[in-house]
Backbone as a ProteinNet text record, in pm:
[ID]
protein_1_A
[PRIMARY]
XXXXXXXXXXXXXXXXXXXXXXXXXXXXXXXXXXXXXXXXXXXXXXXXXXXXXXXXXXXXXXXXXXXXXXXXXXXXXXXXXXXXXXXXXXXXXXXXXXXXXXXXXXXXXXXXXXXXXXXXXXXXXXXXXXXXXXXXXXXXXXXXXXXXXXXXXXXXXXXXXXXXXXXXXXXXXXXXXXXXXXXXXXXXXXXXXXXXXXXXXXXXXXXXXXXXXX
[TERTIARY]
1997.8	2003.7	2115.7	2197.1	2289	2318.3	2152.2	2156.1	2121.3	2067.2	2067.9	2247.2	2313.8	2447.9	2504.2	2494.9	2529.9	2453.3	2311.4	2284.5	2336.9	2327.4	2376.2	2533.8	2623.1	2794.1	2737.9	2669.4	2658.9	2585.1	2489.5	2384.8	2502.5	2645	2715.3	2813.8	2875.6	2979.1	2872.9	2795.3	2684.5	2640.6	2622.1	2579.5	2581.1	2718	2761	2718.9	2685.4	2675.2	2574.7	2467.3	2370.4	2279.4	2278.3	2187.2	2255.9	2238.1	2335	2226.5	2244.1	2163.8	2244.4	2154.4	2176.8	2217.8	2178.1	2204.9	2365.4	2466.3	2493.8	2647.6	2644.8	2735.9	2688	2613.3	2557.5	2668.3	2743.2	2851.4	2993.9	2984.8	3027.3	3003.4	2954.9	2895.1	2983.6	3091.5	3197.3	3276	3239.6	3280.9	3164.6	3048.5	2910.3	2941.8	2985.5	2963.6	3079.5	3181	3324.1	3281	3189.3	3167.8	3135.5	3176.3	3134.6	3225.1	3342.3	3392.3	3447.8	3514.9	3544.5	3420.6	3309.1	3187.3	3177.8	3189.5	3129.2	3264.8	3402.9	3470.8	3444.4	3425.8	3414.1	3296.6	3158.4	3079	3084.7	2992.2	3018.1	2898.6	2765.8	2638.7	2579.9	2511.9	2452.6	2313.7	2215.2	2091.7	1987.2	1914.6	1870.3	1671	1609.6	1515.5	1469.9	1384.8	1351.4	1216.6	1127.6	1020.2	970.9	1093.7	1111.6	1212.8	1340	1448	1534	1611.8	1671.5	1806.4	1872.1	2019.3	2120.4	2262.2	2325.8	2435.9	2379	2435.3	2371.1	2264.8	2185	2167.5	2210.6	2224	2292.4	2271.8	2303.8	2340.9	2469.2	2506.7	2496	2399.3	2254.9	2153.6	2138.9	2055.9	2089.6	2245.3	2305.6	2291.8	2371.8	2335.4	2238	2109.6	2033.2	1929	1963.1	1950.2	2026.8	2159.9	2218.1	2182.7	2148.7	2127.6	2007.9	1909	1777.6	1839.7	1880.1	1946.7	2024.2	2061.8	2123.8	2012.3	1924.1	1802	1736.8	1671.5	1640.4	1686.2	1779.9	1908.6	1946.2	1917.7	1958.6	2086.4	2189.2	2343.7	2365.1	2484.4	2559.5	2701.4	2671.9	2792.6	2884.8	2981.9	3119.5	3146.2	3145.3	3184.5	3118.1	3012.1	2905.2	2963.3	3021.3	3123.7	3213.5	3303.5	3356.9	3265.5	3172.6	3113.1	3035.7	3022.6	2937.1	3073.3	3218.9	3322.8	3335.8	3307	3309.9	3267.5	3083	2952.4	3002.7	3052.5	3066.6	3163	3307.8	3417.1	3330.4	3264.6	3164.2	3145.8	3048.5	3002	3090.8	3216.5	3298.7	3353.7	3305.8	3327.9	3239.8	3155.7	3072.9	3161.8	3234.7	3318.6	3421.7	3451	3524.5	3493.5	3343	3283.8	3302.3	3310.2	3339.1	3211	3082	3042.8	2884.3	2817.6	2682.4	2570	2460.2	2396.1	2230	2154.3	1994.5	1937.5	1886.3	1771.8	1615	1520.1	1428.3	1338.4	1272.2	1258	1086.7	1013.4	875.5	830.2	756.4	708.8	678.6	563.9	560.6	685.2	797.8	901.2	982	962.3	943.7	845.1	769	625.5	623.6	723.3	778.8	859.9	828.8	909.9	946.1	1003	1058.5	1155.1	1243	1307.6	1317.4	1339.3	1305.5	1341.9	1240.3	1224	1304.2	1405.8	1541.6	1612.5	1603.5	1683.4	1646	1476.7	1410.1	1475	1457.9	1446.4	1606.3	1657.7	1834.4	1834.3	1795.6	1777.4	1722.6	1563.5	1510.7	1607	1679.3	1714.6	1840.6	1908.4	2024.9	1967.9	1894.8	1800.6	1840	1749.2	1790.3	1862.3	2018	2123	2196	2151.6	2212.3	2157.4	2034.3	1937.7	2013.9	2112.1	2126.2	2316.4	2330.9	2493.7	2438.1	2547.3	2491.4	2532	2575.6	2553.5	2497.4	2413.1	2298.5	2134.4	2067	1930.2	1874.4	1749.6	1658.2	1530.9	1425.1	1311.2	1224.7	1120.2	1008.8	890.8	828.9	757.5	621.6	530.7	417.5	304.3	253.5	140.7	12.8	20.4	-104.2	-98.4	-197.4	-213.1	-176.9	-160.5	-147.7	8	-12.7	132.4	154.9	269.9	307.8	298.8	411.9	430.8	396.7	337.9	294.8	452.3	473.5	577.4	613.2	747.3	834.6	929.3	1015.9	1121.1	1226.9	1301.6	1413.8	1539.4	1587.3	1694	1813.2	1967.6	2037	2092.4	2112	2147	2299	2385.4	2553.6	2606.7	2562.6	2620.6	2462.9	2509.8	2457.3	2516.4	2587.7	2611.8	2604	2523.1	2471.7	2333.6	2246.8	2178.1	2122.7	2092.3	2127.9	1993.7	1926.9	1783.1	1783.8	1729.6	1740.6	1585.3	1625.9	1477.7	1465.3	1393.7	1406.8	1503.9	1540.2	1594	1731.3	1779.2	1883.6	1920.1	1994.7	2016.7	2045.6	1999.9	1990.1	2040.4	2176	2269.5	2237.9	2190.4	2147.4	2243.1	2297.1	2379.1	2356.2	2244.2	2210.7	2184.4	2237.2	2227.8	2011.8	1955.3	1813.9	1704.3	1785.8	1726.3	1750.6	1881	1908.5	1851.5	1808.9	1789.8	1588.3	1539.1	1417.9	1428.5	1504.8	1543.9	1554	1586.4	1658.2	1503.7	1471.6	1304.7	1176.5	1246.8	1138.8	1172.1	1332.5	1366.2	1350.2	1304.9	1274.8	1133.2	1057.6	895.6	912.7	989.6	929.1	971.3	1119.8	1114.3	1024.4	941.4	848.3	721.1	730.1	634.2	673.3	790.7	844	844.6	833.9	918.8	1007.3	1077.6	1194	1200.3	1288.9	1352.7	1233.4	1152.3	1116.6	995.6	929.6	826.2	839.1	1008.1	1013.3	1045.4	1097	1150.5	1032.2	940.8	806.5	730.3	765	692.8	794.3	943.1	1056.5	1029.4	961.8	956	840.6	727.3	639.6	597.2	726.6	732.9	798.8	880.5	954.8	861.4	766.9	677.8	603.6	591.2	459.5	524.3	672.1	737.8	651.1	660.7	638.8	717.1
6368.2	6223.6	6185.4	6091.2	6055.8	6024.2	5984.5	5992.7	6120.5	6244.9	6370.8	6397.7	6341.3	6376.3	6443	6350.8	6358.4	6514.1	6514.2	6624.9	6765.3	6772.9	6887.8	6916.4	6842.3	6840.5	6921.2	6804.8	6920.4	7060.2	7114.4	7237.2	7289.8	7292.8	7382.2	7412.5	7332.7	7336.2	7420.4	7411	7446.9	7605.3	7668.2	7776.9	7923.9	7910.2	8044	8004.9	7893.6	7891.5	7824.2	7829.2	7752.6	7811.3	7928.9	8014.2	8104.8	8172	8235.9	8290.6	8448.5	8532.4	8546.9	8528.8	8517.6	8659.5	8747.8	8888.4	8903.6	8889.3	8938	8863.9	8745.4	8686.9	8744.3	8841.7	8837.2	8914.6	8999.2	9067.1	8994.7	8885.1	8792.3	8658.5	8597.9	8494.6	8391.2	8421.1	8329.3	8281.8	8327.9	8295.7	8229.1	8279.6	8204.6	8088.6	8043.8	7880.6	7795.4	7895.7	7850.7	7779.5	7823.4	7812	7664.5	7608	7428.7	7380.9	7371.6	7340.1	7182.5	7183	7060.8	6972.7	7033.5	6922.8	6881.8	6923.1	6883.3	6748.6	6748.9	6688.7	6597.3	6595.7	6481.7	6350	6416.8	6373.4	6215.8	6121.7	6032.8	6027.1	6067.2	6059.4	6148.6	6197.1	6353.5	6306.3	6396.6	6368.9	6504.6	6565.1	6656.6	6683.3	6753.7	6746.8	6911.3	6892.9	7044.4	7044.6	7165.3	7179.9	7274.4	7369.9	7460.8	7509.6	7438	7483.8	7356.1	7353.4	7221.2	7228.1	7110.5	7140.9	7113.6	7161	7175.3	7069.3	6976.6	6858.1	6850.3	6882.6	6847.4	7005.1	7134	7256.1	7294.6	7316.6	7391.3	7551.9	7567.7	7707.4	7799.5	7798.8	7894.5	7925.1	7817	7826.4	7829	7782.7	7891.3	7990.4	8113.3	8197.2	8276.4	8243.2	8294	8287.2	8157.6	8170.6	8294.5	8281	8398.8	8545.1	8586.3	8710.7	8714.9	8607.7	8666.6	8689.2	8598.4	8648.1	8738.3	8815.6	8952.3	9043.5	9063.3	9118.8	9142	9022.5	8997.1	9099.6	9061	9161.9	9246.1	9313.1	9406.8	9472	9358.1	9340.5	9327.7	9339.8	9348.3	9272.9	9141.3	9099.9	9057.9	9121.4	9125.1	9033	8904.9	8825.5	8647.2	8667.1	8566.2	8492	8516.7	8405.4	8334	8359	8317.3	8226.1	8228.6	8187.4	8040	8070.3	7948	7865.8	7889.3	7745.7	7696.6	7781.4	7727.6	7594.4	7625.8	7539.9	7445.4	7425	7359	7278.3	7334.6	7228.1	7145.1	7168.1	7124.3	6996.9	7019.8	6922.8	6810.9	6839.3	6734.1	6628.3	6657.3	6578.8	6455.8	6467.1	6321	6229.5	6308.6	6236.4	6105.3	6086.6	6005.2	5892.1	5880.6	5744.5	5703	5770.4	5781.5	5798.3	5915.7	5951.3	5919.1	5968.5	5960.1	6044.9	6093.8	6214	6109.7	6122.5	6101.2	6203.4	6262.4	6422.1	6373.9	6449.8	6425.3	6594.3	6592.7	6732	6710.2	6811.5	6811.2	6822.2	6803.6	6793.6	6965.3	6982.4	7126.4	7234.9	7164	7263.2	7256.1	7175.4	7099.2	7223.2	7246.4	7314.8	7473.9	7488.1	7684	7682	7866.5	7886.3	8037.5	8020.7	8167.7	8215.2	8148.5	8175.1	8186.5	8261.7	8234.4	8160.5	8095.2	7939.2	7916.5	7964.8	7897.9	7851.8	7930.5	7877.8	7750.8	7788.8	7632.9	7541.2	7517.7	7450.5	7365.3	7433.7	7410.9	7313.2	7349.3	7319.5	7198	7184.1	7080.1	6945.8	6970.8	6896.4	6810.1	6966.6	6908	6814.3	6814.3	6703.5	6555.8	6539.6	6405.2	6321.3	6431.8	6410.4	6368.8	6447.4	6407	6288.4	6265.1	6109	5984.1	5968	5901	5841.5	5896	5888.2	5792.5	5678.7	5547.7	5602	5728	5783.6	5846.4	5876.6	5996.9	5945.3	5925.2	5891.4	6016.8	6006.3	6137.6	6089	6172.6	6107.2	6241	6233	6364.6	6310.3	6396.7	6330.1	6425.5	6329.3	6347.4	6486.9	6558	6606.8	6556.2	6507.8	6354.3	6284.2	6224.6	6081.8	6129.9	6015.6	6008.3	5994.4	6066.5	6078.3	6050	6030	5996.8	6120.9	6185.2	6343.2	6482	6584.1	6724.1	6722.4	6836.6	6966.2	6993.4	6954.3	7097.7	7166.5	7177.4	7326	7187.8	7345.5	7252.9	7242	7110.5	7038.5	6981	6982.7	6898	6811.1	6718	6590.2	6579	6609.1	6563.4	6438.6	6304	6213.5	6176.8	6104.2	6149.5	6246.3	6356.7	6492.8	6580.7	6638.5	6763.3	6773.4	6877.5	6911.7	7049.4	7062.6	7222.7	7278.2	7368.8	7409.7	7534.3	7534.7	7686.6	7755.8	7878.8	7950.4	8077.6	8132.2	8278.3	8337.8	8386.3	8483.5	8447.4	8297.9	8242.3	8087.6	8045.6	7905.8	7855.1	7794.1	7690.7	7584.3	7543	7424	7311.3	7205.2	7110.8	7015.1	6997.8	6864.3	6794.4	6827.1	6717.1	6659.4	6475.9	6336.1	6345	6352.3	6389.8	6414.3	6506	6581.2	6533.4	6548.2	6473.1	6328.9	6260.4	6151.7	6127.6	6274.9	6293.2	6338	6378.5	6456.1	6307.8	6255.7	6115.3	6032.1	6014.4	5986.2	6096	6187.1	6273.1	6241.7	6229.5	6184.2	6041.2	5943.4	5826.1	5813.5	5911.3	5921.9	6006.8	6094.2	6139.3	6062.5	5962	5897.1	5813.1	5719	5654.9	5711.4	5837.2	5909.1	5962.7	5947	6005.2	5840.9	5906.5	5800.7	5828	5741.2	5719.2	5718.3	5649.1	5637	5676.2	5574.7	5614.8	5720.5	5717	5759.4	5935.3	5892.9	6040.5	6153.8	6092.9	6106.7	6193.1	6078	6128.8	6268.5	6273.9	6421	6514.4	6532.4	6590.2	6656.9	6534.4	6588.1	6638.9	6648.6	6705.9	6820.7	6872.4	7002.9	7093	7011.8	7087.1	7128.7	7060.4	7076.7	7166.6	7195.1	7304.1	7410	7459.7	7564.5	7664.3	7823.8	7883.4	7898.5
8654.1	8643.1	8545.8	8576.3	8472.2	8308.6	8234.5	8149.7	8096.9	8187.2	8105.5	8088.4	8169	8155.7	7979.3	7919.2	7759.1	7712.4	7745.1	7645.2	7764.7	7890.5	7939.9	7880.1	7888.8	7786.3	7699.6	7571.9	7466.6	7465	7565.3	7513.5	7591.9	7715.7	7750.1	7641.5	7595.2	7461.8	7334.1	7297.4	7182.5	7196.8	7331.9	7384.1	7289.6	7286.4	7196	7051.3	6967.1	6823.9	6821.7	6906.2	6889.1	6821.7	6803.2	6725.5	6628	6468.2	6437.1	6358.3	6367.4	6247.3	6164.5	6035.7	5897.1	5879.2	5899.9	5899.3	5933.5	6016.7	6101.9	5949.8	5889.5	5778.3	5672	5652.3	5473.4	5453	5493.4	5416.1	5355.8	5403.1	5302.2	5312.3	5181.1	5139.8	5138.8	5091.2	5092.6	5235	5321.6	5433.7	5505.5	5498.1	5505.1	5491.4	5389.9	5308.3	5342.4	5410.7	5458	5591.4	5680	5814.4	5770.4	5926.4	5930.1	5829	5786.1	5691	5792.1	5888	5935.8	5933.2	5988.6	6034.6	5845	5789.1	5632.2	5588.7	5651.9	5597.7	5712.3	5834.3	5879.1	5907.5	5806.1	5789.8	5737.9	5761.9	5632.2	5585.1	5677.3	5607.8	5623.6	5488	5534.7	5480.4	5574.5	5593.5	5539.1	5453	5479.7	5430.9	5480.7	5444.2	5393.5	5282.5	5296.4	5210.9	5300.6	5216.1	5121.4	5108.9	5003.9	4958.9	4981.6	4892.3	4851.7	4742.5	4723.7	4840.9	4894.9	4965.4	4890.7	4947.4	4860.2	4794.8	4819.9	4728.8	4592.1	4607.8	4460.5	4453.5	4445	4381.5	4273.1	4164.2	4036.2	4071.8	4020.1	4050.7	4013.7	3953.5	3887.7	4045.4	4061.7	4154.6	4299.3	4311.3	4451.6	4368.9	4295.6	4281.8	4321.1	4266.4	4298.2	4458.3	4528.4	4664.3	4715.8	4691.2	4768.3	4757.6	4588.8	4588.3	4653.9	4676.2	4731.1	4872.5	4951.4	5065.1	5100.1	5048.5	5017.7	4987.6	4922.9	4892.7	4999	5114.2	5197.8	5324.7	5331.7	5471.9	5393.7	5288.9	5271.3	5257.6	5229.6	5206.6	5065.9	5051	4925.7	4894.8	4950.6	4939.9	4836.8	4834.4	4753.8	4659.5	4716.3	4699.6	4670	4588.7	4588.9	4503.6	4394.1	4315.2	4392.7	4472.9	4549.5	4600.9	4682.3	4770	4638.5	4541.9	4497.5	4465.7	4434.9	4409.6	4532.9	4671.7	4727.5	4790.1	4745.8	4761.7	4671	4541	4446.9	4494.5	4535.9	4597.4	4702	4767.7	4902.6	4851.1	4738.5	4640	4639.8	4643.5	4586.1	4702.3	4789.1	4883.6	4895.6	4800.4	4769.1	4683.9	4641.6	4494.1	4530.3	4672.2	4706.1	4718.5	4736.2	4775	4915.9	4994.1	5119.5	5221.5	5146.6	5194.4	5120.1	5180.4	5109.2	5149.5	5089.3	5108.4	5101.4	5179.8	5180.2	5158.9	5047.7	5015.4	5036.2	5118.5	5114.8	5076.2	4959.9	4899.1	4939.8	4982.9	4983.4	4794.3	4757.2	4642.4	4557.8	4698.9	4667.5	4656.1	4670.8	4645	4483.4	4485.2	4262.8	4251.3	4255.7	4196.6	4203.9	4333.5	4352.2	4209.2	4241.3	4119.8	4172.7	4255.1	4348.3	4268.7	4114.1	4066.5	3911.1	3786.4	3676.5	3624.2	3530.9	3473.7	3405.3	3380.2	3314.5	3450.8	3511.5	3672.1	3736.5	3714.4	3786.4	3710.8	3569.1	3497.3	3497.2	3493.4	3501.6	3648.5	3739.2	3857.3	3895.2	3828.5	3845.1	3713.2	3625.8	3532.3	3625.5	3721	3789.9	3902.8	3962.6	4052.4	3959.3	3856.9	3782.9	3756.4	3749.1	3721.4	3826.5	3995.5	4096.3	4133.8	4118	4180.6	4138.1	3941	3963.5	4009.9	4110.3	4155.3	4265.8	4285.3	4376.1	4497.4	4505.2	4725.1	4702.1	4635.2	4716.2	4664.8	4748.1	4758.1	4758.1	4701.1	4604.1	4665.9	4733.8	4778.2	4773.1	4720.4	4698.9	4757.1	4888.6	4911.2	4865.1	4797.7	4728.3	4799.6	4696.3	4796.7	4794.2	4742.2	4728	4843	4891.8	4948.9	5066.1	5181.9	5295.6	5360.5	5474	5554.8	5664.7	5744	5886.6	5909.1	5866	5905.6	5831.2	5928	5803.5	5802.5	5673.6	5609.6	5735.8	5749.3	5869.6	5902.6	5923.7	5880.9	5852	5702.1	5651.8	5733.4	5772.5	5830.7	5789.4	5840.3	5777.9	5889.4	5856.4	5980.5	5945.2	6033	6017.5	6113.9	6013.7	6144.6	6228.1	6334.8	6482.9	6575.9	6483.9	6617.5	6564.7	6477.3	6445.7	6396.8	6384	6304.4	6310.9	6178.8	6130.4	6104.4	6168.7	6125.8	6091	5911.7	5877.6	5910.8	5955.5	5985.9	5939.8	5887	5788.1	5833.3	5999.7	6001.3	6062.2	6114.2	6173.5	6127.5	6187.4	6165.7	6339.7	6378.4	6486.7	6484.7	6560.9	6589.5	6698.2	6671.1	6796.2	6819.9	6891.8	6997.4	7071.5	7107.8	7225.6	7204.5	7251.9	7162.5	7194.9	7279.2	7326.7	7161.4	7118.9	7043.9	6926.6	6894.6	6732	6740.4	6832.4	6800.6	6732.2	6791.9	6762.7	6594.6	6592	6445.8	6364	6420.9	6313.8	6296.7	6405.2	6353.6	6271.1	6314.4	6197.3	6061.6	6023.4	5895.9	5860.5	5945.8	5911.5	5872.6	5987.9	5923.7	5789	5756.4	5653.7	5498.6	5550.7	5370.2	5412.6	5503.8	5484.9	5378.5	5402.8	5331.4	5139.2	5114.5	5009.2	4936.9	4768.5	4708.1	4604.4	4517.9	4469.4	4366.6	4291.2	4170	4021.7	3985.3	3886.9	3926.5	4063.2	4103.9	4108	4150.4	4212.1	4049.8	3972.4	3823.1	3801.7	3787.9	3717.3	3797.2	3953.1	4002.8	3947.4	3948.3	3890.7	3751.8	3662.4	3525.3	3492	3604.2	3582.2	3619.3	3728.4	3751.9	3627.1	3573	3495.3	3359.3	3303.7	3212.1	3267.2	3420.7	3422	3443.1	3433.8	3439.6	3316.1	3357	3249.2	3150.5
[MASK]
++++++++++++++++++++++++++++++++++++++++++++++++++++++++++++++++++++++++++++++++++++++++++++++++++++++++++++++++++++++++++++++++++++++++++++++++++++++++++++++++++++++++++++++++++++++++++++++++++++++++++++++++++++++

């Protein structure tokens, strides 16, 4: 039918990179973080949700760091080159700096409350959260584990635009294009900041993870 027209284009163009094991880049990190480098500059709004790791707009490079070595740990790699790979993440960063662009974070709560990493790391980490919430492009939203919701917890996502989105999954990352699909994606992220809140609200779950650090 003619309006499947649009998403058949994209899942034929998408085919070969629609799926990518994490395994298959761990031997170097820095090229890892290189990949998608156009889609990141031609972004203007980035969207992401996650229910257990921070993304990497609001990451402290303490805490890439230590994502990566666990991912290296994980696959069982040794890559070379993980310094490299975090100026990279960091220049990334700077592509907010123009005012051009703007970032929406939506963090599950319970991921404030992990501590998959040692508490100088969290701690550094959760302080850099605060610091990123208050820059006027990027919106900070934690959604509570208290109280009531539209939507459960569900795998962490990044939205590029309306033509990408990026789903990380333990053992791959999954690329979607089809206007079909991202557009379901764009309502899961609308149900879920309905569910999150903000500024001073969100402060206060932020600083209260950080007090229950060991």
């Amino acid at each position: 039918m003619p309006e499947e027209i649009p998403d058949l284009i994209a899942a034929s163009r998408n085919v070969e990179s629609a799926y990518m094991e994490w395994r298959q880049y761990q031997r170097s990190q820095k090229h890892l973080n290189e990949m998608r480098r156009k889609l990141y500059e031609e972004t203007r709004l980035y969207r992401f949700y996650s229910s257990t790791t921070f993304p990497w707009p609001a990451q402290a490079p303490g805490y890439m760091r230590a994502l990566m070595l666990r991912g290296a740990e994980l696959h069982r790699s040794n890559p070379p080159d993980i310094e490299d790979a975090i100026r990279v993440r960091v220049d990334r960063q700077r592509l907010l700096d123009d005012g051009t662009r703007r970032a929406a974070i939506l963090v599950e709560e319970s991921a404030l409350r992990a501590q998959p990493f040692p508490g100088e790391v969290m701690r550094d980490q959760l302080n850099h959260l605060l610091v990123a919430m208050r820059r006027p492009n990027i919106s900070l939203g934690i959604v509570p584990i208290e109280g009531r919701r539209v939507q459960k917890p569900a795998e962490n996502f990044h939205l590029y635009d309306e033509a990408q989105v990026f789903i990380e999954l333990l053992t791959a990352a999954v690329t979607i294009t089809q206007p079909r699909e991202i557009a379901l994606y764009v309502q899961l992220f609308n149900d879920l900041t309905a569910d999150a809140v903000f500024g001073s609200k969100a402060q206060t779950l932020i600083n209260a993870a950080i007090r229950a650090l060991n």
